[in-house]
RNA sequence: GCCCCCGUAGCUCAGCUGGACAGAGCAAGUCACUUCUAAUGACUAGGCCGCAGGUUCGAAUCCUGUCGGGGGCGCCA
C-alpha cells in the first residue's frame, strides 16, 4: 500500500475519473458550439487498435442541430481549450472522435490515484437505502435458492455504500406465516405437557429452546405434509397462527425459540459467504403496524372487499396489460405476505427514512412486487419520491439447465453446496505440489477462501437476472475467468511487493509507459470509477466481476514482460512498484465489493 | 387465454441501456519456462447475434410478427 499524506476527512480530495475529465473537456467544446455538454461524453474506445478513447456525441448532436456530423466533430476538436493531454485526436467514420492520450498525461493521472480519492470515484448524493436480500424462512435450512439473492444483494449493498450512501441490509426473515401455525399445532400434539401450551401461564417459559435446529428441519416438512392431508389439523394450524399473531404468550415464547435457533444456524452459513445483515428483521417485526395500516387503506377507500377478501386495485387507465388487484387480507381476515410487505415499506420509510428500497429476490416474484409497489405508492404508504425496485435474480441450474437439485431430486442445502465447492478446491490445491509446504490448518483456510471465491465469482460473473449452470469443475479451475484465478493474481501482486519490501525497494512516481502492456495496465487502472458506478446503477455486480478479471489479466501480461525486481532503471522500477500497489489496492477493493476474501498466499 | 424473461462461437456466458470489422473463458491446434508463485503468457481457428420484416446515417441492442425454451397470473411465500 502506498501511504500518501494523511488527510483529515473534510480535506479528503475529490477527484474526477479520467473519462469524466475528458468528458468535461469535450463537453465544454460542445458548449462552445452552442450544443449540450452531455454530448461530450467520452468512453473507452471500442477499437483499441485505433484509439484509447472515443467521443460519439457529434453524431447525435448533429442530428438534433440538423448539421453535418463530421463538421460538428471537427469543430469540437478545434475548440478544445487544452490540447496538451492528447497525443492524437482523429475524426473517423460518420463522426467518431478518436482520442489517444500522451503517455506523460496518462502517467501523471495514474500517479494521482489513491485509496483516499477512491481512485477517482465520485460519491453519490448520499441516500438512505434499504437492501432487502435474504428472505429465508425460519425453521428451514438455507438452500441453493438463497445463494443468489444473498451474494448479489451483499455486493450491491457494499457498492452503494462505497459510493457514499447510507445503506442497511435487512434479511427480512420469513417468520410469520402458516408454517409456524403448523409447527406449533404439531408440537402441541407431540408435547402437550410443554409449558408453552398451558393457557393459564403467561410467563416463566424455559430460557433455552427445547428444540435444536436439526429437530426443526425434521418437524417442519412433517407438519406441512400433515396440514395438507389432515383438514382438521390444518384448521387447528390456522387457528394457532391467528393466536400467535394475536400474541398468545406461550406460542410467542415457543416461536421465539424457533426463530433464535434458526437465526444462529443461518448466520453460520451466511458468514461463510461473507454475507452480513445489519438487520435481522422479519415479517413479524411489523406486526404492530398491520391493523392501523389496514384500517387506513380501508378508510381511504383504496382497499375494498372482493369475494370476502380485502384488495387494492393497482391497475390504472394507462395500463394496456392486465394487472390483478393486490390481496391485502384473506377472506378469513388474516394477513398475508402482501400485508407484511406493505407494512414493512411503511416501517422502512418511517423508522429509517428510506429513500430507496431494493428487493434482491427471484425474478419470478416480479408481478407480486409490481403490485406491492403500485399499492404502496397509491396509498401513500410510500411517498411518491421513494424508489421501490425489484432487481430480480435468476436461478442456479444444474448441468441439465434446470434448477439445481440433488441426485435424488431433493433441494440441495446451501451448506452442502458450499462444502461441495470447498472440497473440490481442496482437491485442486492438493493436486498441486506447491501447496505441500503449507500446514493442514493453512491449507484448510485457503481451501475455504478459494472454494467460496470460486462459488461466488462463478455466480457473480453472470448477469444478476440470468439463469446460469452451476459447474464445480469449471468454477474451481485455476485457469480462465474464475475466482481462483483472481485470487492468484492478487497473491502474485502481494508476493512481488513483499519481495520488493524485503529488498528495501519503495514505490515512486509513476512515469510515462514505454511498453504496451504497461500502458494498457494504466488505462485499465483508470477505468474503476465508471465500472463501480455502472454496477450501482444497474444493481449488477457482473460489471465489477468482469472488470476485476480484465484488471488481473492486464496485470499478468504486464508482469510477464516487465520484470520488476530485475529492472535496473531505479525510477522505472519505482514506478512499476507503484503500479503494482495500485493494481493490488484496486483489486482488493473490487473483490471486497464482491464480498470475496483474499488470502495472503496460496 | 393474458403477461414477463431468454434464444450470441462446439460448451458456459458478457456485451456499459443505438455506434466503427460482434467479445471473454473453456475445449481444439501451435509456441514460450536456469521466472518476481508457468496455479502464467503469446498466437491460430471458430458466429447470416433463432427467423422475417420495420425505424435509423448506423441495430445483437428499439418496434412488429413468427418459431423454440423457461417463468408468472387474489386467499402459499
Short mmCIF file of N, CA and C (backbone and C1' of nucleotides) in Angstrom, two decimals, chain A residues 47 49 54 59 96 98 283 307 311 330-331 336-337 340 364 434 462-463 466 468-469 474 478-481 485 488 491-492 495-496 534 542 549 557 559-560 562-566 602, chain B residues 2-6 11-27 32 35-43 56-58 69-77:
data_model
loop_
_atom_site.label_atom_id
_atom_site.label_comp_id
_atom_site.label_asym_id
_atom_site.label_seq_id
_atom_site.Cartn_x
_atom_site.Cartn_y
_atom_site.Cartn_z
N UNK A 47 -12.50 0.35 -30.29
CA UNK A 47 -11.47 -0.08 -31.23
C UNK A 47 -10.10 0.31 -30.70
N UNK A 49 -7.37 -0.65 -31.35
CA UNK A 49 -6.35 -0.56 -32.40
C UNK A 49 -6.30 0.85 -32.99
N UNK A 54 -12.99 7.37 -27.09
CA UNK A 54 -13.74 7.96 -28.19
C UNK A 54 -14.90 8.79 -27.66
N UNK A 59 -22.44 12.86 -33.59
CA UNK A 59 -23.50 12.32 -34.45
C UNK A 59 -24.87 12.66 -33.92
N UNK A 96 -17.09 9.92 -35.51
CA UNK A 96 -16.42 9.49 -34.28
C UNK A 96 -15.21 10.37 -34.05
N UNK A 98 -11.73 10.07 -32.27
CA UNK A 98 -10.80 9.14 -31.63
C UNK A 98 -9.78 9.89 -30.81
N UNK A 283 -40.93 -10.69 8.92
CA UNK A 283 -42.33 -10.37 8.70
C UNK A 283 -43.01 -10.00 10.01
N UNK A 307 -64.89 -10.77 -3.03
CA UNK A 307 -65.02 -12.19 -2.69
C UNK A 307 -64.64 -12.45 -1.24
N UNK A 311 -58.94 -6.12 -1.03
CA UNK A 311 -57.97 -5.94 -2.12
C UNK A 311 -57.76 -4.46 -2.44
N UNK A 330 -56.85 -11.89 3.69
CA UNK A 330 -57.56 -13.08 3.24
C UNK A 330 -59.01 -13.00 3.69
N UNK A 331 -59.85 -13.84 3.10
CA UNK A 331 -61.29 -13.77 3.43
C UNK A 331 -61.56 -14.14 4.89
N UNK A 336 -51.39 -11.62 5.18
CA UNK A 336 -50.52 -12.49 4.39
C UNK A 336 -49.33 -11.68 3.89
N UNK A 337 -48.48 -12.29 3.10
CA UNK A 337 -47.21 -11.65 2.78
C UNK A 337 -47.35 -10.28 2.14
N UNK A 340 -47.74 -7.86 4.95
CA UNK A 340 -46.46 -7.65 5.63
C UNK A 340 -45.52 -6.81 4.79
N UNK A 364 -39.00 -14.32 -10.48
CA UNK A 364 -40.34 -14.88 -10.62
C UNK A 364 -41.36 -14.19 -9.72
N UNK A 434 2.76 -27.32 -5.07
CA UNK A 434 3.15 -26.09 -4.40
C UNK A 434 2.52 -25.91 -3.03
N UNK A 462 -22.05 -13.80 -13.92
CA UNK A 462 -23.24 -13.80 -14.75
C UNK A 462 -24.10 -12.60 -14.39
N UNK A 463 -24.84 -12.13 -15.36
CA UNK A 463 -25.75 -11.04 -15.04
C UNK A 463 -26.75 -11.53 -14.00
N UNK A 466 -29.97 -13.39 -15.15
CA UNK A 466 -29.97 -14.59 -15.99
C UNK A 466 -29.77 -15.84 -15.15
N UNK A 468 -28.00 -19.46 -14.60
CA UNK A 468 -26.71 -19.98 -15.05
C UNK A 468 -26.54 -21.42 -14.59
N UNK A 469 -25.63 -22.11 -15.24
CA UNK A 469 -25.38 -23.52 -14.93
C UNK A 469 -24.21 -23.64 -13.96
N UNK A 474 -15.60 -26.26 -13.40
CA UNK A 474 -15.28 -25.02 -14.10
C UNK A 474 -15.01 -23.89 -13.09
N UNK A 478 -8.24 -23.14 -11.96
CA UNK A 478 -7.33 -22.00 -11.78
C UNK A 478 -7.10 -21.28 -13.10
N UNK A 479 -7.53 -21.92 -14.17
CA UNK A 479 -7.36 -21.30 -15.50
C UNK A 479 -8.63 -20.58 -15.89
N UNK A 480 -8.45 -19.45 -16.53
CA UNK A 480 -9.61 -18.76 -17.09
C UNK A 480 -10.27 -17.80 -16.12
N UNK A 481 -11.47 -17.43 -16.48
CA UNK A 481 -12.19 -16.39 -15.74
C UNK A 481 -12.87 -16.99 -14.51
N UNK A 485 -8.47 -17.80 -10.14
CA UNK A 485 -7.53 -17.04 -10.97
C UNK A 485 -7.36 -15.62 -10.41
N UNK A 488 -5.32 -15.73 -7.28
CA UNK A 488 -3.94 -15.99 -7.65
C UNK A 488 -3.26 -14.70 -8.12
N UNK A 491 -2.48 -12.67 -5.13
CA UNK A 491 -1.39 -13.28 -4.38
C UNK A 491 -0.04 -12.99 -5.05
N UNK A 492 -0.02 -13.01 -6.37
CA UNK A 492 1.23 -12.68 -7.08
C UNK A 492 1.63 -11.22 -6.84
N UNK A 495 3.02 -10.98 -3.50
CA UNK A 495 4.32 -11.63 -3.44
C UNK A 495 5.43 -10.71 -3.96
N UNK A 496 5.18 -10.04 -5.07
CA UNK A 496 6.18 -9.11 -5.61
C UNK A 496 6.45 -7.99 -4.62
N UNK A 534 -21.43 1.96 -12.74
CA UNK A 534 -22.34 1.17 -13.58
C UNK A 534 -22.95 0.02 -12.79
N UNK A 542 -21.97 -8.13 -12.00
CA UNK A 542 -21.18 -8.78 -13.04
C UNK A 542 -20.25 -7.78 -13.73
N UNK A 549 -11.53 -9.21 -13.54
CA UNK A 549 -10.81 -10.18 -14.36
C UNK A 549 -9.90 -9.47 -15.36
N UNK A 557 -0.22 -9.80 -17.96
CA UNK A 557 0.52 -9.51 -19.19
C UNK A 557 1.68 -8.57 -18.91
N UNK A 559 3.18 -8.21 -15.98
CA UNK A 559 4.10 -8.96 -15.13
C UNK A 559 5.00 -9.88 -15.96
N UNK A 560 4.42 -10.36 -17.04
CA UNK A 560 5.13 -11.27 -17.93
C UNK A 560 6.30 -10.58 -18.63
N UNK A 562 7.44 -7.19 -17.93
CA UNK A 562 8.18 -6.22 -17.14
C UNK A 562 8.66 -6.86 -15.85
N UNK A 563 9.92 -7.24 -15.82
CA UNK A 563 10.47 -7.87 -14.63
C UNK A 563 10.87 -6.82 -13.62
N UNK A 564 9.99 -6.63 -12.68
CA UNK A 564 10.12 -5.51 -11.76
C UNK A 564 11.38 -5.57 -10.91
N UNK A 565 11.58 -6.71 -10.27
CA UNK A 565 12.71 -6.79 -9.34
C UNK A 565 14.06 -6.77 -10.06
N UNK A 566 14.05 -7.16 -11.33
CA UNK A 566 15.31 -7.18 -12.08
C UNK A 566 15.61 -5.86 -12.77
N UNK A 602 -1.12 -18.48 -1.45
CA UNK A 602 -1.84 -19.71 -1.79
C UNK A 602 -0.99 -20.56 -2.73
P C B 2 -53.85 -14.34 -25.89
"O5'" C B 2 -53.52 -13.49 -24.58
"C5'" C B 2 -54.33 -12.37 -24.23
"C4'" C B 2 -53.89 -11.84 -22.88
"C3'" C B 2 -52.41 -11.51 -22.75
"O3'" C B 2 -52.10 -10.23 -23.29
"C1'" C B 2 -53.07 -12.80 -20.89
P C B 3 -50.64 -10.00 -23.94
"O5'" C B 3 -49.70 -9.93 -22.67
"C5'" C B 3 -49.83 -8.88 -21.72
"C4'" C B 3 -48.98 -9.16 -20.50
"C3'" C B 3 -47.50 -9.37 -20.76
"O3'" C B 3 -46.81 -8.15 -20.93
"C1'" C B 3 -48.27 -11.05 -19.29
P C B 4 -45.44 -8.10 -21.77
"O5'" C B 4 -44.41 -8.79 -20.76
"C5'" C B 4 -44.05 -8.14 -19.53
"C4'" C B 4 -43.10 -9.01 -18.74
"C3'" C B 4 -41.85 -9.45 -19.49
"O3'" C B 4 -40.86 -8.45 -19.50
"C1'" C B 4 -42.79 -11.32 -18.38
P C B 5 -39.77 -8.41 -20.69
"O5'" C B 5 -38.84 -9.66 -20.34
"C5'" C B 5 -38.01 -9.64 -19.19
"C4'" C B 5 -37.30 -10.96 -19.03
"C3'" C B 5 -36.48 -11.42 -20.23
"O3'" C B 5 -35.22 -10.80 -20.28
"C1'" C B 5 -37.78 -13.23 -19.44
P C B 6 -34.50 -10.57 -21.69
"O5'" C B 6 -34.06 -12.06 -22.08
"C5'" C B 6 -33.04 -12.72 -21.34
"C4'" C B 6 -32.96 -14.17 -21.74
"C3'" C B 6 -32.60 -14.45 -23.20
"O3'" C B 6 -31.20 -14.36 -23.41
"C1'" C B 6 -34.42 -15.81 -22.59
P C B 11 -23.00 -25.60 -28.53
"O5'" C B 11 -22.19 -25.79 -27.18
"C5'" C B 11 -22.30 -26.99 -26.42
"C4'" C B 11 -21.56 -26.83 -25.11
"C3'" C B 11 -22.00 -25.62 -24.28
"O3'" C B 11 -23.11 -25.95 -23.47
"C1'" C B 11 -19.65 -25.60 -24.48
P U B 12 -24.11 -24.77 -23.03
"O5'" U B 12 -23.22 -23.90 -22.04
"C5'" U B 12 -22.83 -24.42 -20.78
"C4'" U B 12 -22.09 -23.36 -20.00
"C3'" U B 12 -22.79 -22.01 -19.94
"O3'" U B 12 -23.80 -22.01 -18.95
"C1'" U B 12 -20.50 -21.69 -20.46
P C B 13 -24.94 -20.90 -19.02
"O5'" C B 13 -24.11 -19.57 -18.79
"C5'" C B 13 -24.48 -18.36 -19.40
"C4'" C B 13 -23.33 -17.41 -19.28
"C3'" C B 13 -23.61 -15.97 -19.70
"O3'" C B 13 -24.21 -15.27 -18.61
"C1'" C B 13 -21.58 -16.68 -20.67
P A B 14 -25.01 -13.92 -18.90
"O5'" A B 14 -23.80 -12.89 -18.92
"C5'" A B 14 -23.56 -12.15 -20.08
"C4'" A B 14 -22.32 -11.33 -19.90
"C3'" A B 14 -22.47 -9.93 -20.46
"O3'" A B 14 -22.93 -9.03 -19.49
"C1'" A B 14 -20.61 -10.98 -21.44
P G B 15 -24.18 -8.10 -19.84
"O5'" G B 15 -23.68 -7.28 -21.11
"C5'" G B 15 -22.53 -6.44 -21.00
"C4'" G B 15 -22.07 -6.04 -22.38
"C3'" G B 15 -23.15 -5.41 -23.27
"O3'" G B 15 -23.29 -4.04 -23.00
"C1'" G B 15 -21.99 -7.06 -24.48
P C B 16 -24.72 -3.37 -23.25
"O5'" C B 16 -24.59 -1.95 -22.55
"C5'" C B 16 -25.05 -1.79 -21.21
"C4'" C B 16 -24.12 -0.88 -20.43
"C3'" C B 16 -23.84 0.48 -21.05
"O3'" C B 16 -24.90 1.39 -20.85
"C1'" C B 16 -21.86 -0.44 -20.19
P U B 17 -24.94 2.67 -21.81
"O5'" U B 17 -26.34 3.40 -21.54
"C5'" U B 17 -27.21 3.56 -22.64
"C4'" U B 17 -27.81 2.23 -22.98
"C3'" U B 17 -29.13 2.35 -23.74
"O3'" U B 17 -28.85 2.45 -25.12
"C1'" U B 17 -29.30 0.73 -21.99
P G B 18 -29.89 3.09 -26.12
"O5'" G B 18 -29.51 2.47 -27.52
"C5'" G B 18 -28.59 1.35 -27.64
"C4'" G B 18 -27.76 1.55 -28.87
"C3'" G B 18 -27.08 2.90 -28.88
"O3'" G B 18 -25.70 2.99 -28.66
"C1'" G B 18 -28.33 2.56 -30.89
P G B 19 -24.61 1.86 -28.61
"O5'" G B 19 -24.18 1.33 -30.05
"C5'" G B 19 -22.83 0.93 -30.23
"C4'" G B 19 -22.40 1.32 -31.64
"C3'" G B 19 -20.94 1.76 -31.71
"O3'" G B 19 -20.33 1.06 -32.79
"C1'" G B 19 -22.36 3.40 -32.68
P A B 20 -19.69 -0.36 -32.63
"O5'" A B 20 -18.97 -0.36 -34.05
"C5'" A B 20 -19.73 -0.19 -35.26
"C4'" A B 20 -18.74 0.30 -36.31
"C3'" A B 20 -17.54 -0.66 -36.42
"O3'" A B 20 -17.51 -1.33 -37.64
"C1'" A B 20 -16.88 1.63 -36.05
P C B 21 -18.18 -1.38 -38.99
"O5'" C B 21 -18.29 -2.93 -39.28
"C5'" C B 21 -18.14 -3.86 -38.25
"C4'" C B 21 -17.15 -4.90 -38.71
"C3'" C B 21 -16.85 -5.99 -37.68
"O3'" C B 21 -17.85 -6.97 -37.73
"C1'" C B 21 -14.86 -5.28 -38.72
P A B 22 -18.11 -7.85 -36.52
"O5'" A B 22 -17.32 -7.17 -35.31
"C5'" A B 22 -17.92 -6.34 -34.34
"C4'" A B 22 -18.38 -7.10 -33.11
"C3'" A B 22 -17.40 -8.12 -32.56
"O3'" A B 22 -16.59 -7.48 -31.59
"C1'" A B 22 -19.65 -8.91 -32.53
P G B 23 -15.01 -7.53 -31.77
"O5'" G B 23 -14.42 -7.88 -30.34
"C5'" G B 23 -14.30 -9.22 -29.94
"C4'" G B 23 -14.53 -9.28 -28.46
"C3'" G B 23 -14.05 -10.55 -27.81
"O3'" G B 23 -12.66 -10.48 -27.56
"C1'" G B 23 -16.23 -10.09 -27.08
P A B 24 -11.82 -11.86 -27.50
"O5'" A B 24 -12.14 -12.37 -26.02
"C5'" A B 24 -11.85 -11.53 -24.91
"C4'" A B 24 -12.39 -12.15 -23.66
"C3'" A B 24 -12.01 -13.60 -23.45
"O3'" A B 24 -10.70 -13.72 -22.93
"C1'" A B 24 -14.30 -13.32 -22.99
P G B 25 -9.85 -15.01 -23.21
"O5'" G B 25 -10.55 -16.09 -22.28
"C5'" G B 25 -10.44 -15.99 -20.86
"C4'" G B 25 -11.29 -17.04 -20.22
"C3'" G B 25 -11.04 -18.46 -20.73
"O3'" G B 25 -9.92 -19.04 -20.10
"C1'" G B 25 -13.35 -18.04 -20.70
P C B 26 -9.07 -20.11 -20.87
"O5'" C B 26 -10.04 -21.38 -20.92
"C5'" C B 26 -10.46 -22.02 -19.72
"C4'" C B 26 -11.53 -23.03 -20.02
"C3'" C B 26 -11.14 -24.10 -21.03
"O3'" C B 26 -10.41 -25.14 -20.41
"C1'" C B 26 -13.27 -23.24 -21.58
P A B 27 -9.18 -25.80 -21.21
"O5'" A B 27 -9.93 -26.59 -22.37
"C5'" A B 27 -10.74 -27.74 -22.07
"C4'" A B 27 -11.49 -28.16 -23.31
"C3'" A B 27 -10.62 -28.34 -24.56
"O3'" A B 27 -9.98 -29.60 -24.58
"C1'" A B 27 -12.49 -27.03 -25.12
P A B 32 8.87 -23.35 -28.31
"O5'" A B 32 8.76 -22.17 -27.24
"C5'" A B 32 9.37 -20.91 -27.51
"C4'" A B 32 9.08 -19.96 -26.37
"C3'" A B 32 9.50 -20.46 -24.99
"O3'" A B 32 10.88 -20.23 -24.77
"C1'" A B 32 7.33 -19.52 -24.89
P U B 35 14.72 -19.61 -13.11
"O5'" U B 35 14.02 -18.61 -14.14
"C5'" U B 35 14.27 -17.22 -14.12
"C4'" U B 35 13.00 -16.44 -13.85
"C3'" U B 35 12.51 -16.48 -12.40
"O3'" U B 35 13.07 -15.40 -11.70
"C1'" U B 35 10.72 -16.87 -13.93
P C B 36 13.14 -15.40 -10.15
"O5'" C B 36 11.90 -14.47 -9.78
"C5'" C B 36 11.96 -13.76 -8.54
"C4'" C B 36 10.70 -12.97 -8.35
"C3'" C B 36 9.40 -13.79 -8.40
"O3'" C B 36 9.08 -14.13 -7.08
"C1'" C B 36 9.19 -11.59 -9.36
P U B 37 7.77 -14.87 -6.60
"O5'" U B 37 7.12 -15.63 -7.85
"C5'" U B 37 7.63 -16.86 -8.30
"C4'" U B 37 6.43 -17.80 -8.43
"C3'" U B 37 5.39 -17.33 -9.44
"O3'" U B 37 5.37 -18.29 -10.50
"C1'" U B 37 4.40 -18.12 -7.41
P A B 38 5.20 -17.82 -11.99
"O5'" A B 38 4.60 -19.09 -12.75
"C5'" A B 38 3.20 -19.36 -12.77
"C4'" A B 38 3.00 -20.60 -13.61
"C3'" A B 38 3.92 -21.74 -13.20
"O3'" A B 38 3.20 -22.96 -13.07
"C1'" A B 38 4.09 -21.29 -15.52
P A B 39 2.44 -23.30 -11.80
"O5'" A B 39 0.98 -22.69 -12.07
"C5'" A B 39 0.08 -23.35 -12.96
"C4'" A B 39 -1.31 -22.81 -12.66
"C3'" A B 39 -1.34 -21.28 -12.66
"O3'" A B 39 -2.48 -20.77 -13.30
"C1'" A B 39 -1.88 -22.11 -10.49
P U B 40 -2.91 -20.44 -14.58
"O5'" U B 40 -1.88 -19.36 -15.13
"C5'" U B 40 -1.79 -18.07 -14.55
"C4'" U B 40 -0.68 -17.32 -15.22
"C3'" U B 40 -0.92 -16.98 -16.68
"O3'" U B 40 -1.70 -15.81 -16.81
"C1'" U B 40 1.22 -17.93 -16.46
P G B 41 -2.64 -15.61 -18.06
"O5'" G B 41 -1.60 -15.21 -19.20
"C5'" G B 41 -0.88 -14.00 -19.11
"C4'" G B 41 0.22 -13.98 -20.13
"C3'" G B 41 -0.21 -14.13 -21.58
"O3'" G B 41 -0.70 -12.92 -22.12
"C1'" G B 41 1.61 -15.55 -21.17
P A B 42 -1.68 -12.97 -23.39
"O5'" A B 42 -0.69 -13.36 -24.58
"C5'" A B 42 0.32 -12.45 -24.99
"C4'" A B 42 1.03 -13.02 -26.19
"C3'" A B 42 0.12 -13.41 -27.34
"O3'" A B 42 -0.21 -12.30 -28.16
"C1'" A B 42 1.60 -15.18 -26.90
P C B 43 -1.63 -12.23 -28.88
"O5'" C B 43 -1.54 -13.38 -29.98
"C5'" C B 43 -0.66 -13.22 -31.09
"C4'" C B 43 -0.53 -14.53 -31.83
"C3'" C B 43 -1.81 -15.07 -32.46
"O3'" C B 43 -2.14 -14.42 -33.67
"C1'" C B 43 -0.63 -16.82 -31.41
P U B 56 -36.73 6.11 -40.92
"O5'" U B 56 -35.31 6.17 -40.23
"C5'" U B 56 -35.10 6.98 -39.08
"C4'" U B 56 -33.73 6.74 -38.52
"C3'" U B 56 -32.59 6.83 -39.52
"O3'" U B 56 -32.20 8.18 -39.73
"C1'" U B 56 -32.32 4.89 -38.19
P C B 57 -31.83 8.64 -41.21
"O5'" C B 57 -30.38 8.02 -41.45
"C5'" C B 57 -29.87 7.94 -42.77
"C4'" C B 57 -28.43 7.48 -42.72
"C3'" C B 57 -28.20 6.21 -41.93
"O3'" C B 57 -28.44 5.07 -42.72
"C1'" C B 57 -26.63 7.84 -41.25
P G B 58 -29.29 3.87 -42.08
"O5'" G B 58 -28.34 3.31 -40.94
"C5'" G B 58 -27.12 2.64 -41.31
"C4'" G B 58 -26.29 2.37 -40.09
"C3'" G B 58 -26.98 1.53 -39.01
"O3'" G B 58 -26.85 0.16 -39.30
"C1'" G B 58 -25.93 3.40 -38.02
P G B 69 -40.52 -25.82 -27.23
"O5'" G B 69 -39.56 -25.15 -26.15
"C5'" G B 69 -38.34 -25.81 -25.79
"C4'" G B 69 -37.58 -24.96 -24.79
"C3'" G B 69 -38.31 -24.61 -23.51
"O3'" G B 69 -38.33 -25.67 -22.56
"C1'" G B 69 -37.24 -22.69 -24.34
P G B 70 -39.53 -25.73 -21.50
"O5'" G B 70 -39.22 -24.52 -20.51
"C5'" G B 70 -38.07 -24.59 -19.67
"C4'" G B 70 -37.91 -23.29 -18.92
"C3'" G B 70 -39.08 -22.87 -18.05
"O3'" G B 70 -39.17 -23.57 -16.82
"C1'" G B 70 -38.32 -21.00 -19.26
P G B 71 -40.62 -23.77 -16.15
"O5'" G B 71 -40.98 -22.31 -15.63
"C5'" G B 71 -40.18 -21.66 -14.64
"C4'" G B 71 -40.58 -20.21 -14.51
"C3'" G B 71 -42.00 -19.94 -14.06
"O3'" G B 71 -42.18 -20.13 -12.67
"C1'" G B 71 -41.45 -18.48 -15.83
P G B 72 -43.63 -20.47 -12.12
"O5'" G B 72 -44.36 -19.07 -12.20
"C5'" G B 72 -43.84 -17.95 -11.49
"C4'" G B 72 -44.65 -16.72 -11.81
"C3'" G B 72 -46.15 -16.89 -11.62
"O3'" G B 72 -46.51 -16.76 -10.26
"C1'" G B 72 -45.74 -15.82 -13.68
P C B 73 -47.96 -17.19 -9.81
"O5'" C B 73 -48.82 -15.93 -10.25
"C5'" C B 73 -50.22 -15.94 -10.11
"C4'" C B 73 -50.84 -14.96 -11.06
"C3'" C B 73 -52.27 -15.32 -11.43
"O3'" C B 73 -53.17 -14.80 -10.46
"C1'" C B 73 -51.04 -14.89 -13.40
P G B 74 -53.98 -15.76 -9.56
"O5'" G B 74 -54.47 -14.89 -8.33
"C5'" G B 74 -53.55 -14.44 -7.30
"C4'" G B 74 -54.31 -14.13 -6.07
"C3'" G B 74 -55.31 -15.21 -5.62
"O3'" G B 74 -54.73 -15.80 -4.43
"C1'" G B 74 -56.13 -12.99 -5.33
P C B 75 -54.96 -17.43 -4.43
"O5'" C B 75 -54.13 -17.76 -3.11
"C5'" C B 75 -54.71 -18.40 -2.02
"C4'" C B 75 -54.99 -17.38 -0.93
"C3'" C B 75 -55.61 -18.03 0.28
"O3'" C B 75 -54.59 -18.19 1.25
"C1'" C B 75 -56.76 -16.01 -0.31
P C B 76 -53.92 -19.58 1.31
"O5'" C B 76 -52.58 -19.30 0.51
"C5'" C B 76 -51.58 -18.47 1.05
"C4'" C B 76 -50.30 -19.27 1.20
"C3'" C B 76 -49.05 -18.43 1.38
"O3'" C B 76 -48.88 -18.13 2.74
"C1'" C B 76 -48.69 -20.10 -0.26
P A B 77 -48.53 -16.61 3.11
"O5'" A B 77 -47.01 -16.51 2.65
"C5'" A B 77 -46.00 -17.24 3.34
"C4'" A B 77 -44.72 -17.15 2.54
"C3'" A B 77 -44.27 -15.75 2.21
"O3'" A B 77 -43.49 -15.19 3.26
"C1'" A B 77 -44.25 -17.05 0.25
#
